[in-house]
PDB file of C-alpha atoms in Angstrom:
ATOM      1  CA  UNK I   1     -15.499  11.128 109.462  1.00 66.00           C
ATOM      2  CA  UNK I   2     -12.794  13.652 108.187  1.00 73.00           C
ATOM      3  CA  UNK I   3     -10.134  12.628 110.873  1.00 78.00           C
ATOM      4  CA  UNK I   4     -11.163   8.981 110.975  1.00 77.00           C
ATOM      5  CA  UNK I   5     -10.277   9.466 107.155  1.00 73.00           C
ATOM      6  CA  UNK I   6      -7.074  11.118 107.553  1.00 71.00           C
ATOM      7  CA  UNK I   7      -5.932   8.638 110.373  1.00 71.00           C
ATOM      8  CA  UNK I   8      -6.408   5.585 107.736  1.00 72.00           C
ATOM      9  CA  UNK I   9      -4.872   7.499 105.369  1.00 67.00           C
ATOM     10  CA  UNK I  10      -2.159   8.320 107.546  1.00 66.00           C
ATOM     11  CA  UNK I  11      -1.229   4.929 107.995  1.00 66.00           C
ATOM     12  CA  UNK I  12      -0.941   3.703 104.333  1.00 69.00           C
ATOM     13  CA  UNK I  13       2.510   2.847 103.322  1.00 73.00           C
ATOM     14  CA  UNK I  14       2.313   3.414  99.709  1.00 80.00           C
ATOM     15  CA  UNK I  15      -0.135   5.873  97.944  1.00 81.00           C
ATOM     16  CA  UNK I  16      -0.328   7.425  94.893  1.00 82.00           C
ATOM     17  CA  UNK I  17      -2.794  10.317  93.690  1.00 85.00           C
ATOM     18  CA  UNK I  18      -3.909  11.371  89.540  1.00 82.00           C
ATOM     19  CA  UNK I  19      -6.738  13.752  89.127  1.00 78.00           C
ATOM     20  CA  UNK I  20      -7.453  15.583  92.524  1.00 84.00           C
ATOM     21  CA  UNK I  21      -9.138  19.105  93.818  1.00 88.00           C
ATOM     22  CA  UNK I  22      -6.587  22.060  94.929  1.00 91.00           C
ATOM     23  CA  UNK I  23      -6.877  21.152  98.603  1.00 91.00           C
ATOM     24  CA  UNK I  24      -5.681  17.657  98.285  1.00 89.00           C
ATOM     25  CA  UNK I  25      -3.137  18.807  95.896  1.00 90.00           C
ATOM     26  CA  UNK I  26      -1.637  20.926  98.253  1.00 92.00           C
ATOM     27  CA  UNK I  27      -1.679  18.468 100.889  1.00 90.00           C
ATOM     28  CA  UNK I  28       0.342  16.016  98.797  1.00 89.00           C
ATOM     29  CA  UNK I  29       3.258  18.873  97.599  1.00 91.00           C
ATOM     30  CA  UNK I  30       3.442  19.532 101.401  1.00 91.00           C
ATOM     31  CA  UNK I  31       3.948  15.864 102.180  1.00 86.00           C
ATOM     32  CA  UNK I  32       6.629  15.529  99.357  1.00 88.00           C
ATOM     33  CA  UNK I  33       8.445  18.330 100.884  1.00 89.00           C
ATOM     34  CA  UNK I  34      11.220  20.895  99.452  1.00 91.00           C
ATOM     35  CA  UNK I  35      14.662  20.780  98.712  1.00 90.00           C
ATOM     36  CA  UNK I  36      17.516  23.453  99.020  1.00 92.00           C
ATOM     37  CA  UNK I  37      18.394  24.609  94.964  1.00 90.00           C
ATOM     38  CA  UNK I  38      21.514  26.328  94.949  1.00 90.00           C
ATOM     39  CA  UNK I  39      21.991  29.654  93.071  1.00 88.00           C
ATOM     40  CA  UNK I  40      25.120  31.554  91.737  1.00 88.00           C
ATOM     41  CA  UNK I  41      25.514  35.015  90.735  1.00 88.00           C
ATOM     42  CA  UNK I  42      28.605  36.170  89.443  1.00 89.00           C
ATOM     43  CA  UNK I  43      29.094  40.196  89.781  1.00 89.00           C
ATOM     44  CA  UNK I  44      32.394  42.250  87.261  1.00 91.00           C
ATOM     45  CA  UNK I  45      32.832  45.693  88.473  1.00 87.00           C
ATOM     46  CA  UNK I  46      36.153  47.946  88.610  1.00 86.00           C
ATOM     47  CA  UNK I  47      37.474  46.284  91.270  1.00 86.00           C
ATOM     48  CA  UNK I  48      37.254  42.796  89.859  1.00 88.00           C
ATOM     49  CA  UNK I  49      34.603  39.663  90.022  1.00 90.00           C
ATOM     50  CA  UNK I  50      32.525  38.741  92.729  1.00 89.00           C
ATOM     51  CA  UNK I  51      30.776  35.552  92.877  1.00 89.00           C
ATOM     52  CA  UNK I  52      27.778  34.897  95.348  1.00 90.00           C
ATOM     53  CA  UNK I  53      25.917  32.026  96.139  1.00 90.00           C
ATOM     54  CA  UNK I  54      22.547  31.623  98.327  1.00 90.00           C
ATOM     55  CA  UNK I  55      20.034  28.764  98.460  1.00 91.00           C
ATOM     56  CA  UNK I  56      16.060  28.702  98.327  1.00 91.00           C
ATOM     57  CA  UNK I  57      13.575  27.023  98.574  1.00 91.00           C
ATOM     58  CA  UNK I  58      12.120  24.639  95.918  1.00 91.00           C
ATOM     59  CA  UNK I  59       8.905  22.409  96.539  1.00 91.00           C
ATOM     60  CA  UNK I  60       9.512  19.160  94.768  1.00 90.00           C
ATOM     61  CA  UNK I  61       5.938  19.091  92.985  1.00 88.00           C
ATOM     62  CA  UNK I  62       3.665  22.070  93.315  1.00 91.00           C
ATOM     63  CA  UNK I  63       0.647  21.911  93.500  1.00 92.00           C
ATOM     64  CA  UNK I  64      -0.525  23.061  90.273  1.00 91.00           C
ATOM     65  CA  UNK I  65       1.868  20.297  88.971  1.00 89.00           C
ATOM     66  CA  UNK I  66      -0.424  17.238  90.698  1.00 90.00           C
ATOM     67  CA  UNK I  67      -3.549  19.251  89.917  1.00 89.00           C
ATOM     68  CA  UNK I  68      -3.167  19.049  86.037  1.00 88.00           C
ATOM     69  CA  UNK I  69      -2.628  15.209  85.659  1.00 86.00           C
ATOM     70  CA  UNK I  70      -4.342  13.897  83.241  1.00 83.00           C
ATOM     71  CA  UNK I  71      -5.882  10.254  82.627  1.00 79.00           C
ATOM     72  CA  UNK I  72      -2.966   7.964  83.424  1.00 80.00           C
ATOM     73  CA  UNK I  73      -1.181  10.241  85.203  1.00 86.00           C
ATOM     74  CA  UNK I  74       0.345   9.423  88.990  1.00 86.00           C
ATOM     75  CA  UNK I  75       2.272  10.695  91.863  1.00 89.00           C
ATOM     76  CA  UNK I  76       2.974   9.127  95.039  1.00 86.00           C
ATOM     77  CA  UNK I  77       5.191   7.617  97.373  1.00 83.00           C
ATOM     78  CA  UNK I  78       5.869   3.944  98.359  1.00 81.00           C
ATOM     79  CA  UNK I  79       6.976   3.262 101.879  1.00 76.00           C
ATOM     80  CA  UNK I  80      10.976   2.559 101.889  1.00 77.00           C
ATOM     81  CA  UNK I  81      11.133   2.672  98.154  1.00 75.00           C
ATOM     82  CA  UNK I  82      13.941   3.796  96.245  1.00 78.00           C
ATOM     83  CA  UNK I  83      13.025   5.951  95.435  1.00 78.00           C
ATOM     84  CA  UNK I  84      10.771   6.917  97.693  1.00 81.00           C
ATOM     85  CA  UNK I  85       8.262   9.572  95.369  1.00 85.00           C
ATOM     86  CA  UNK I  86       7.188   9.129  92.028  1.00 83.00           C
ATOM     87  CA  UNK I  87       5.797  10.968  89.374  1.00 86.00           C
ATOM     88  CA  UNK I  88       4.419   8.022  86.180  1.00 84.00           C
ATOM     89  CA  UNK I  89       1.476   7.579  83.774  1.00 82.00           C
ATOM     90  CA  UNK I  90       0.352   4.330  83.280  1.00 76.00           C
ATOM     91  CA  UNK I  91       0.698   2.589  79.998  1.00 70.00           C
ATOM     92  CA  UNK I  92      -3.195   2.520  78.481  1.00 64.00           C
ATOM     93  CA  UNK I  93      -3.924  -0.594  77.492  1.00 58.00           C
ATOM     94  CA  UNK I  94      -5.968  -0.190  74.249  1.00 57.00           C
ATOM     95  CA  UNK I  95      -2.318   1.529  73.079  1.00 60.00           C
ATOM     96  CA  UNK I  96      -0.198  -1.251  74.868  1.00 57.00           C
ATOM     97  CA  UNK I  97      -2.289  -4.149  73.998  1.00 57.00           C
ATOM     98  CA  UNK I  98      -4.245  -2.724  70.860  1.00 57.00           C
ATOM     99  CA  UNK I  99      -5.095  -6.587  69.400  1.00 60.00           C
ATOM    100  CA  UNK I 100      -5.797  -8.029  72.700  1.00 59.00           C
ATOM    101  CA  UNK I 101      -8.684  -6.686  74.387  1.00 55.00           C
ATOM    102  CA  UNK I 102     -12.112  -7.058  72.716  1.00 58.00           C
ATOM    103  CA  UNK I 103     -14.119  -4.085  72.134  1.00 60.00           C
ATOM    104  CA  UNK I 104     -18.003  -5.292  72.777  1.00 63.00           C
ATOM    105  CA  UNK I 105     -17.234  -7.156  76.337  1.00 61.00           C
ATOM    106  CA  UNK I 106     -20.783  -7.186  77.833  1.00 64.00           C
ATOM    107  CA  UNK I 107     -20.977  -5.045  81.483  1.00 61.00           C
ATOM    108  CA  UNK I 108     -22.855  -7.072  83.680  1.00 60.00           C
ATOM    109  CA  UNK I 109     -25.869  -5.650  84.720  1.00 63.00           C
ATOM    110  CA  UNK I 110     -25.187  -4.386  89.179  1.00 61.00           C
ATOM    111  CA  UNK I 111     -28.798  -4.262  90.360  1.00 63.00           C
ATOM    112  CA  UNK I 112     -29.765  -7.770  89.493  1.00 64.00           C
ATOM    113  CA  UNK I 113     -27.846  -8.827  92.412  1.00 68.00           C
ATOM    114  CA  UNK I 114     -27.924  -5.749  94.535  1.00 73.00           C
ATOM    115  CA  UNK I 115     -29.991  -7.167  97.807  1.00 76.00           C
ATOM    116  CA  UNK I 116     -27.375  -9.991  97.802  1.00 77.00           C
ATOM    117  CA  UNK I 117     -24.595  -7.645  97.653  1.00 76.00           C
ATOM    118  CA  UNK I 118     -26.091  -5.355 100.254  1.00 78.00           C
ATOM    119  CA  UNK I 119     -26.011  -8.638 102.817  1.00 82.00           C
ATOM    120  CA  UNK I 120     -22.598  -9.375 102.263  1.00 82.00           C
ATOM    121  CA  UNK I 121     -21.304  -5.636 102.519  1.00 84.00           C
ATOM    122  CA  UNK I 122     -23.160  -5.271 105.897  1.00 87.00           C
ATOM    123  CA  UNK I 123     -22.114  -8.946 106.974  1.00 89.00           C
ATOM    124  CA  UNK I 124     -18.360  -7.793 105.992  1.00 87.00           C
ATOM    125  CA  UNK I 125     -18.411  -4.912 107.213  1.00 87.00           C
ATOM    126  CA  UNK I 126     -20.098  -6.220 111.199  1.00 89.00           C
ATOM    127  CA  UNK I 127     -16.992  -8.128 110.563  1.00 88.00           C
ATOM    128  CA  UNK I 128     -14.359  -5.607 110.124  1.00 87.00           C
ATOM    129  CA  UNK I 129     -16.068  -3.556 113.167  1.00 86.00           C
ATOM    130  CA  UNK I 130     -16.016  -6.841 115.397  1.00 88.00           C
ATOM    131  CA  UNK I 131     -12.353  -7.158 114.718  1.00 86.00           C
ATOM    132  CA  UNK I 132     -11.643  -4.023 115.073  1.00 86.00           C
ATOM    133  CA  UNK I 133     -13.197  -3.640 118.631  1.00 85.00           C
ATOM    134  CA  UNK I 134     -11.601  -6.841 119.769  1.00 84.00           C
ATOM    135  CA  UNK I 135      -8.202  -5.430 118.573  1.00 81.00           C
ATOM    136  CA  UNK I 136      -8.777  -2.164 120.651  1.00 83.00           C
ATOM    137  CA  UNK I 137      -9.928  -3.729 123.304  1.00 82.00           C
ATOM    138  CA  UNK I 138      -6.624  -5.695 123.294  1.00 74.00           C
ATOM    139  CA  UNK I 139      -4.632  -2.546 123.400  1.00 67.00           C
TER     140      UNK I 139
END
């Protein structure tokens, strides 16, 4: 189920990540990738100045910086956006909206309707694997 995973994955266009374990954090600072930061060093001696320059090296997020993301917190990349990565947090709503959004908003309860859920995940889901098969078949 791992690969199956990663091929879906794979194929999204636009994703985004917040809160996520060390392993998937470093998959997602490979995927962003690294850039070249330029360094100078300038060197005075008896026989006058010296300036040197070399490159490194830089990942464009680290790892530790998706791993500590807090609530609201994103990075990601959208598929030909401009630009491409980003690194937001979400505007909370009880901050952004503070007068708009009642506190006591009753949950509705998920189990008194859970056998008639069940039917249509299964019947969706047969559905999604019908299509699927027909579209491989067609390949």
């Amino acid at each position: 189920q791992r690969e199956e995973a990663a091929i879906i994955k794979g194929n999204c266009s636009n994703q985004f990540w917040g809160v996520v374990d060390v392993a998937e954090a470093e998959k997602v600072a490979k995927a962003f990738g690294q850039y070249d930061r330029e360094r100078s060093s300038t060197s005075i001696g008896d026989s006058g100045t010296s300036d040197s320059f070399n490159y490194e090296r830089i990942d464009i997020m680290s790892p530790a910086d998706i791993r500590t993301k807090r609530a609201g917190e994103f990075v990601g990349y959208i598929a030909d956006g401009k630009p491409g990565l980003f690194d937001t947090k979400f505007k909370m709503l009880d901050s952004y909206y503070p007068n708009k959004i009642p506190n006591n908003i009753p949950i509705p309860s998920i189990y008194e309707d859970k056998e008639y859920l069940n039917g249509l995940i299964e019947a969706n889901y047969q559905n999604i694997f019908q299509e699927t098969n027909e579209l491989l078949r067609s390949v």
